[in-house]
PDB file of C-alpha atoms in Angstrom:
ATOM      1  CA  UNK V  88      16.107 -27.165  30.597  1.00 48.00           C
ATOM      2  CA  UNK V  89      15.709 -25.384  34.145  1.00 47.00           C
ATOM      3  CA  UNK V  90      19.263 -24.048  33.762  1.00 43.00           C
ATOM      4  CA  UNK V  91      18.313 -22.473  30.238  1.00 47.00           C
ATOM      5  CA  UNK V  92      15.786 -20.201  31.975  1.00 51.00           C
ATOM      6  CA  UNK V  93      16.322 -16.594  30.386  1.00 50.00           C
ATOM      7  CA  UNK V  94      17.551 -13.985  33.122  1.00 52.00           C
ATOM      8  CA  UNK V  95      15.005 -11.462  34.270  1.00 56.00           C
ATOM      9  CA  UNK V  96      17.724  -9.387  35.328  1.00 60.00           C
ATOM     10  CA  UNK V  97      19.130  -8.700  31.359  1.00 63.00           C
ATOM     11  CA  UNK V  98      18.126  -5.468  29.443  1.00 80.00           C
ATOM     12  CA  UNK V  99      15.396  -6.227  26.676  1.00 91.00           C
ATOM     13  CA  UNK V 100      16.199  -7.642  23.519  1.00 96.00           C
ATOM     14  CA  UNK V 101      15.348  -4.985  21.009  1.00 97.00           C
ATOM     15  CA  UNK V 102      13.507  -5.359  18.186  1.00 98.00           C
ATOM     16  CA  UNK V 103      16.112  -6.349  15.641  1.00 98.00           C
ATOM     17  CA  UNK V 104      17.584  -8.796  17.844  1.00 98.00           C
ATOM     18  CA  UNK V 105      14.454 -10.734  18.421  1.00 98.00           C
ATOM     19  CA  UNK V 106      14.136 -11.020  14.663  1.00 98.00           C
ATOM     20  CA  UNK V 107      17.333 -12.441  14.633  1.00 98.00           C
ATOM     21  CA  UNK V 108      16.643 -14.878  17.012  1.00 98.00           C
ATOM     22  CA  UNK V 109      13.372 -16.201  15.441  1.00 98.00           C
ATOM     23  CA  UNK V 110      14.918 -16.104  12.087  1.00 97.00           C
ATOM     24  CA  UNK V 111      17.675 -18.264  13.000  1.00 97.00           C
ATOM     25  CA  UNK V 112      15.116 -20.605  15.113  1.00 98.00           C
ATOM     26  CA  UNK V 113      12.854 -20.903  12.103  1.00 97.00           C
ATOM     27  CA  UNK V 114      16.324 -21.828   9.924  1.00 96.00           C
ATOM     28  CA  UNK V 115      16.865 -25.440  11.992  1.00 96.00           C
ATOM     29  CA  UNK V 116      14.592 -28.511  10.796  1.00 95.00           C
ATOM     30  CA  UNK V 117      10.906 -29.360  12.095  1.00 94.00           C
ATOM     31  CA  UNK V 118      10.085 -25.688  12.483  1.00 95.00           C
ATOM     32  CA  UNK V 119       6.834 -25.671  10.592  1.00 94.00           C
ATOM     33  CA  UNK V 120       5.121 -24.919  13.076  1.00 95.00           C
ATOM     34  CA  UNK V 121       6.532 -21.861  14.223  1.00 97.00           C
ATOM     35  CA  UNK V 122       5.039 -19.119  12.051  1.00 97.00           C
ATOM     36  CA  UNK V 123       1.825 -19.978  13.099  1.00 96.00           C
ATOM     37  CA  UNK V 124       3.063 -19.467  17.254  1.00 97.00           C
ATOM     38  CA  UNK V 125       4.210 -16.170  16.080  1.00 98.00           C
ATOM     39  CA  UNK V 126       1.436 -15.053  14.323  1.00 98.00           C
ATOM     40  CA  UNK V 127      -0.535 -16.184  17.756  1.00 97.00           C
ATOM     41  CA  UNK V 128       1.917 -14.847  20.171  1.00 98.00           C
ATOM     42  CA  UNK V 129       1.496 -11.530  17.999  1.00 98.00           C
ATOM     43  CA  UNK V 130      -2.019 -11.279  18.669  1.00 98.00           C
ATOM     44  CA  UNK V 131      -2.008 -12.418  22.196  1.00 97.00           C
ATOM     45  CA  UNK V 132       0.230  -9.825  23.056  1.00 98.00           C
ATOM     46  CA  UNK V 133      -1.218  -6.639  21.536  1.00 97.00           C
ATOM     47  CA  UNK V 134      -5.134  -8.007  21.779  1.00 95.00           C
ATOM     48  CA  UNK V 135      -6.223  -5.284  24.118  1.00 94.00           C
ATOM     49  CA  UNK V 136      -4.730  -2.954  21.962  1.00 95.00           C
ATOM     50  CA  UNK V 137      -6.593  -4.369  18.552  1.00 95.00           C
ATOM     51  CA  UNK V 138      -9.831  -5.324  20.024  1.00 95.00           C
ATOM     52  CA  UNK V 139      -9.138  -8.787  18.119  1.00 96.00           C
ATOM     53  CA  UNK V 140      -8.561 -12.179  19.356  1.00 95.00           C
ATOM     54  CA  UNK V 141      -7.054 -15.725  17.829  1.00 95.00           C
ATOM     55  CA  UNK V 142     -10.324 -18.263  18.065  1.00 92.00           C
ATOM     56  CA  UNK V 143      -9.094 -21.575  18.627  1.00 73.00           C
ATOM     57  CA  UNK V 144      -5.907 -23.048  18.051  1.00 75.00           C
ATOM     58  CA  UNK V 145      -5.574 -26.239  15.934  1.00 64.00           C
ATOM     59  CA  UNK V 146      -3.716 -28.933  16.102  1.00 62.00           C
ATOM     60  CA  UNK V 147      -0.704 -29.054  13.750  1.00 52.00           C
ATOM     61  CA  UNK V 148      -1.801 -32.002  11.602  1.00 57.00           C
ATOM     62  CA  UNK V 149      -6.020 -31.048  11.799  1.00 53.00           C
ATOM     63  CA  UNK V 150      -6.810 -30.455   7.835  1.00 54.00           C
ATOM     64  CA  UNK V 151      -9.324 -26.835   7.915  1.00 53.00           C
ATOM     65  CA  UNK V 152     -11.692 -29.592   6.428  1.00 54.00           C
ATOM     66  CA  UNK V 153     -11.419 -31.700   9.512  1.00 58.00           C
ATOM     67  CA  UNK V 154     -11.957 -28.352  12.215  1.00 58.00           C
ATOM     68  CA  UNK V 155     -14.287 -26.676  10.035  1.00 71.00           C
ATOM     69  CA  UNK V 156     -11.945 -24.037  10.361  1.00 80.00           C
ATOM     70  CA  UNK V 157     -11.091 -21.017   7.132  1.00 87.00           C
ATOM     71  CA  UNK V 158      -7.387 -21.222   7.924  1.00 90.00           C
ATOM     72  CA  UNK V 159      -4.581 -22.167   9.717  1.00 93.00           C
ATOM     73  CA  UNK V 160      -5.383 -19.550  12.742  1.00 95.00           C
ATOM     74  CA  UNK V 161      -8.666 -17.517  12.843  1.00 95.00           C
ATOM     75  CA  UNK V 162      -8.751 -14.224  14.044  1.00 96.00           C
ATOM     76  CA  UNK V 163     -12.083 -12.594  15.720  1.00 95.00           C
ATOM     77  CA  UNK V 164     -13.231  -9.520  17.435  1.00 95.00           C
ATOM     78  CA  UNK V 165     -12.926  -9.717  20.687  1.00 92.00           C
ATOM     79  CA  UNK V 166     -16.531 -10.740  22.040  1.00 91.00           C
ATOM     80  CA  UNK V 167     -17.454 -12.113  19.120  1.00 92.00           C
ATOM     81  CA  UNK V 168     -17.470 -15.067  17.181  1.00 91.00           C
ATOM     82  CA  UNK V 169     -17.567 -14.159  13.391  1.00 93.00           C
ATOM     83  CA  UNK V 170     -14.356 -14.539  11.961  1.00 94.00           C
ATOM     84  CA  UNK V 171     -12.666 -11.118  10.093  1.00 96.00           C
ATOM     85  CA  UNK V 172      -9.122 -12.418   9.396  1.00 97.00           C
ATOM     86  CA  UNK V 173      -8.169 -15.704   8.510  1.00 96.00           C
ATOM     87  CA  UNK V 174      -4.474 -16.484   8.355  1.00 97.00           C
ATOM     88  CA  UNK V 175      -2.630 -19.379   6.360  1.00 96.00           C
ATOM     89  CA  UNK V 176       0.779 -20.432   6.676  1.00 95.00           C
ATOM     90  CA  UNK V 177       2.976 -21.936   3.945  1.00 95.00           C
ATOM     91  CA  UNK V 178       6.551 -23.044   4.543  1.00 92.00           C
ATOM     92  CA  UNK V 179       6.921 -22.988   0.714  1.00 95.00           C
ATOM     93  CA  UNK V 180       6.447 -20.802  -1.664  1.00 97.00           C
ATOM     94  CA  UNK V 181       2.600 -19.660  -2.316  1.00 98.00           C
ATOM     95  CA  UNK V 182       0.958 -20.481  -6.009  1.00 98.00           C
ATOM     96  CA  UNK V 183      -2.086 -18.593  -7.504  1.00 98.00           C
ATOM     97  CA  UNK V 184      -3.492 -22.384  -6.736  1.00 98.00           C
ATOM     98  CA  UNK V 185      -2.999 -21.547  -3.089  1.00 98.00           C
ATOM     99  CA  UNK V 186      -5.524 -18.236  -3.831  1.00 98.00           C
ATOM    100  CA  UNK V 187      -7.493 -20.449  -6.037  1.00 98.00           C
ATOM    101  CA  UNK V 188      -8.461 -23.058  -2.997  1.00 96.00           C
ATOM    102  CA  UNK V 189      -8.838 -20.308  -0.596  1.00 96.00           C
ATOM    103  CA  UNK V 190     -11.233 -18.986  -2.811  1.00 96.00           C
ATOM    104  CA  UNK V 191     -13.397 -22.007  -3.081  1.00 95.00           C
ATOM    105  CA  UNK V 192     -13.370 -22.340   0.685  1.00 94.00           C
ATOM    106  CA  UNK V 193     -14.665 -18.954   1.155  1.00 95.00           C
ATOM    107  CA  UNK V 194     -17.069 -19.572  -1.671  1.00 93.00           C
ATOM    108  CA  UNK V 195     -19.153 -21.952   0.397  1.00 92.00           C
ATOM    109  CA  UNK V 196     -19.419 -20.108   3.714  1.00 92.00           C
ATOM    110  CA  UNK V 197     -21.790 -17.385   4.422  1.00 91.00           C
ATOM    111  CA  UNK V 198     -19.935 -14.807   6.839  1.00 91.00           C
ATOM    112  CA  UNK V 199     -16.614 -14.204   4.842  1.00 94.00           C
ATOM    113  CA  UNK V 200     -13.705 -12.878   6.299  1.00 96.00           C
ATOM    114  CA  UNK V 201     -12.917  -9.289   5.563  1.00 97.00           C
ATOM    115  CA  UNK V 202      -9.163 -10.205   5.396  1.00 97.00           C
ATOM    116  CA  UNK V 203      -7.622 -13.588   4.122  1.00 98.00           C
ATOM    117  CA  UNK V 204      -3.362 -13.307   4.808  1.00 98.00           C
ATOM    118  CA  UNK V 205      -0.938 -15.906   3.846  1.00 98.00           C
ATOM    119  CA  UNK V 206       2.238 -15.886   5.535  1.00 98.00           C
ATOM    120  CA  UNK V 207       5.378 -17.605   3.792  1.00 97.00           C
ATOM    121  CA  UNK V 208       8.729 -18.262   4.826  1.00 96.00           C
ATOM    122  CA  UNK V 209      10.007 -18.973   1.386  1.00 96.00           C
ATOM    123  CA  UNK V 210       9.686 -16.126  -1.473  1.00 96.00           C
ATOM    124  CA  UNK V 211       6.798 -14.447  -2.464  1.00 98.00           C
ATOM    125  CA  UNK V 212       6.685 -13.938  -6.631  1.00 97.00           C
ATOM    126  CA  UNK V 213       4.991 -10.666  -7.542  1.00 97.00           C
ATOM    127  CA  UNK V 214       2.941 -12.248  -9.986  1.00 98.00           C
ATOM    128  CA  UNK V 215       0.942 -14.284  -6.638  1.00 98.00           C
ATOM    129  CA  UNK V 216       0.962 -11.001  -4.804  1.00 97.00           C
ATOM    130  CA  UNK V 217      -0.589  -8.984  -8.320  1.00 98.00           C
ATOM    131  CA  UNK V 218      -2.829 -12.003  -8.018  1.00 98.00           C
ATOM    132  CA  UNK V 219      -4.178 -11.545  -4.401  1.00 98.00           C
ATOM    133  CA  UNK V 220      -4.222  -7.984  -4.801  1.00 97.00           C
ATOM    134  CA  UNK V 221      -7.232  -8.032  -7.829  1.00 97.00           C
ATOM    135  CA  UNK V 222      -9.268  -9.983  -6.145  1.00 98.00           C
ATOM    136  CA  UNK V 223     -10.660  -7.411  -3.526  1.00 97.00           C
ATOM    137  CA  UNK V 224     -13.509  -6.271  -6.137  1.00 95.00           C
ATOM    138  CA  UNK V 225     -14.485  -9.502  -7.456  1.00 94.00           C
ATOM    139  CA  UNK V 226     -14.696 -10.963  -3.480  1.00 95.00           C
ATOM    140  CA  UNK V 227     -16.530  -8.074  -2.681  1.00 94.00           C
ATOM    141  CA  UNK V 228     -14.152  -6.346  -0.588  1.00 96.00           C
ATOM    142  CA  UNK V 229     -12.029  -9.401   0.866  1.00 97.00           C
ATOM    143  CA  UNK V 230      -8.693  -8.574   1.103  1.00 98.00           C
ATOM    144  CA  UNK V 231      -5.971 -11.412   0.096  1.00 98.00           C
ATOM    145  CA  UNK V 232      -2.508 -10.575   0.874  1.00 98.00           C
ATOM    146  CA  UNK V 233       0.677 -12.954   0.815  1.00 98.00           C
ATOM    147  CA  UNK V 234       3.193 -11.657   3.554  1.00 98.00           C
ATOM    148  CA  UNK V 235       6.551 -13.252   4.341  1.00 97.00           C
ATOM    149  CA  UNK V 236       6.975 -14.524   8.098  1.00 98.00           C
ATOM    150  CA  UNK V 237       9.984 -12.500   8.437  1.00 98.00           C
ATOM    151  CA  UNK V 238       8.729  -9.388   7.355  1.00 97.00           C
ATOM    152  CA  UNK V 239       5.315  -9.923   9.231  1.00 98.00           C
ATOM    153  CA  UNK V 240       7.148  -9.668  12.679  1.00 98.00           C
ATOM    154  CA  UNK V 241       9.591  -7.176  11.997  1.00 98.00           C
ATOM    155  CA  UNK V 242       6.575  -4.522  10.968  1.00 98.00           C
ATOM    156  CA  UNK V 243       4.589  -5.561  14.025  1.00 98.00           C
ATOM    157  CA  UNK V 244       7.683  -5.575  16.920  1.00 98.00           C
ATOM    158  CA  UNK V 245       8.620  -2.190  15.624  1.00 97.00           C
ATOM    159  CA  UNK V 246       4.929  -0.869  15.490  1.00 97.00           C
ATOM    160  CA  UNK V 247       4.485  -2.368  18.650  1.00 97.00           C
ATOM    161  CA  UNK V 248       7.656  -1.879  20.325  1.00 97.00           C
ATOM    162  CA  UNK V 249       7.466  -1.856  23.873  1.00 96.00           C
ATOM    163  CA  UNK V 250       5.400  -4.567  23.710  1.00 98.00           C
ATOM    164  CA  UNK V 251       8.567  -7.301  22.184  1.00 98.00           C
ATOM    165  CA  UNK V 252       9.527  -8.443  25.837  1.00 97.00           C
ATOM    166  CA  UNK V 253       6.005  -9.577  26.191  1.00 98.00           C
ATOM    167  CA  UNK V 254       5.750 -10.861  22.736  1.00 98.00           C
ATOM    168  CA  UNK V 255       9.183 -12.667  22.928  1.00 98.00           C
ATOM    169  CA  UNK V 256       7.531 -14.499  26.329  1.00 98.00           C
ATOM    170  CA  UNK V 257       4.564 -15.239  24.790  1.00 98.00           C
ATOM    171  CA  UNK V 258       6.213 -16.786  21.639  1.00 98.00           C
ATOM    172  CA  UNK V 259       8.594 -18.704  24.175  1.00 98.00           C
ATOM    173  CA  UNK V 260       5.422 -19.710  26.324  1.00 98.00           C
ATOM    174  CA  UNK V 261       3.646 -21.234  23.364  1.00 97.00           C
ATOM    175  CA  UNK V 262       6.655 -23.135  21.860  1.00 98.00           C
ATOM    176  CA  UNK V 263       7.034 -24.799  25.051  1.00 98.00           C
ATOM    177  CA  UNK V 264       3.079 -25.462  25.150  1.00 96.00           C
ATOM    178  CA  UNK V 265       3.230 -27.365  21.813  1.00 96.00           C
ATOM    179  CA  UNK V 266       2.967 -30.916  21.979  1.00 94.00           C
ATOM    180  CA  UNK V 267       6.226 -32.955  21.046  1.00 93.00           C
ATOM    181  CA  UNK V 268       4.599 -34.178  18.023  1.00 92.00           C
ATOM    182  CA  UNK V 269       4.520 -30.286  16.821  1.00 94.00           C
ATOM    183  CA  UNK V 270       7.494 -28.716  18.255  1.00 97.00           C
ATOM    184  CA  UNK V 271      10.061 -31.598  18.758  1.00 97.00           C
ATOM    185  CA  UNK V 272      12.143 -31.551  22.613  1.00 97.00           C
ATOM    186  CA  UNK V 273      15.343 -30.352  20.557  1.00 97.00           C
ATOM    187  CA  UNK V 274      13.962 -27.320  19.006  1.00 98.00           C
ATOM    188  CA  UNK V 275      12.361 -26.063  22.098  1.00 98.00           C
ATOM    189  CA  UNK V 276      15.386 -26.222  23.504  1.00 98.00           C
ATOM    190  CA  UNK V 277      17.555 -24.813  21.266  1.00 98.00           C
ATOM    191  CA  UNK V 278      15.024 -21.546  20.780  1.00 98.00           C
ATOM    192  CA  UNK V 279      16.305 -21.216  24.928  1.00 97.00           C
ATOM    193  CA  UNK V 280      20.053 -22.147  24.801  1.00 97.00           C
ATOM    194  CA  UNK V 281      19.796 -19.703  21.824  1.00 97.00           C
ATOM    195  CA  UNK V 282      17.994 -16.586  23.844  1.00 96.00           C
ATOM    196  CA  UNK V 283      19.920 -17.308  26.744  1.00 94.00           C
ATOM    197  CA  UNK V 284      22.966 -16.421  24.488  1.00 94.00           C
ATOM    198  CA  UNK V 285      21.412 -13.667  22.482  1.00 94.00           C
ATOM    199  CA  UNK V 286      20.946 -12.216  26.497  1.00 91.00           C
ATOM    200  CA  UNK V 287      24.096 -12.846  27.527  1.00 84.00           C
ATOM    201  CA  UNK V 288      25.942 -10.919  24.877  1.00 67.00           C
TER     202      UNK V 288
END
């Protein structure tokens, strides 16, 4: 793995390129896990810049019942612990039944989110995204939104554009972090033999 090590030396990615790479990471087997590591590796990077933070990170297999948690990441202010985005990540399609449990998990908390986001990798039907979209009134002002993984990062890398080095090595940092249980030895390393050859084009 030490000779995979990306070269400092190469010019950036850009943008485009780094959504290539993570789209044709996310396209090999046991890559569940991934959208949620880019999601975090988002907000890692640009938190001084949004004033928000990712509370704790679950494990992979911990049900929200188990943690307690909203959603599959929880986003806060930093300095603060009341969660105003919660994030949950589908590597299938999302159903109005998906909206439907999120729903009744929000309907037994007191401090709601202001934002509830899923984020797919498969397709998003515009009768689930009409779906999420009405119910801002009758959750008194939550926002639901279904996003697709893909189209997540590209927005955010070019909105935050010189920060995509730093993302990239974030993203790269926290694949490598994962335990083998949620990121398997062979897809870590192929996400480096495949930036290594993305850099040395």
């Amino acid at each position: 793995m030490q000779a995979l090590e990306t070269t400092k030396d190469a010019i950036p990615l850009s943008s485009e390129n780094i959504i290539k790479l993570i789209e044709q990471h996310l396209n090999l087997k046991g890559t569940s896990r991934l959208p949620v590591l880019i999601v975090v590796a988002a907000y890692n990077t640009a938190q001084k810049h949004l004033g928000e933070t990712v509370a704790s990170l679950h494990s992979h297999n911990a049900a929200d019942s188990q943690t307690g948690a909203i959603g599959d990441i929880e986003i806060t202010l930093v300095n603060d612990d009341k969660v105003i985005t919660s994030y949950e990540m589908k590597d299938k399609r999302v159903s109005k039944e998906d909206i439907d449990r999120a729903l009744q998990k929000l309907s037994v908390i007191q401090d709601k989110p202001d934002n509830y986001i899923f984020v797919t990798t498969d397709e998003i039907t515009s009768e689930v995204q009409d779906y999420a979209c009405s119910l801002y009134l009758e959750t008194n002002g939550i926002e639901f939104v279904v996003l697709d993984c893909i189209g997540f990062i590209r927005h955010y890398l070019h909105l935050f554009h010189r920060l995509r080095t730093s993302f990239l090595e974030e993203y790269q940092k926290l694949i490598l972090a994962e335990s083998e249980s949620s990121v398997s030895q062979p897809v870590k390393e192929a996400f480096l033999a495949m930036r290594h050859a993305v850099e040395g084009d």
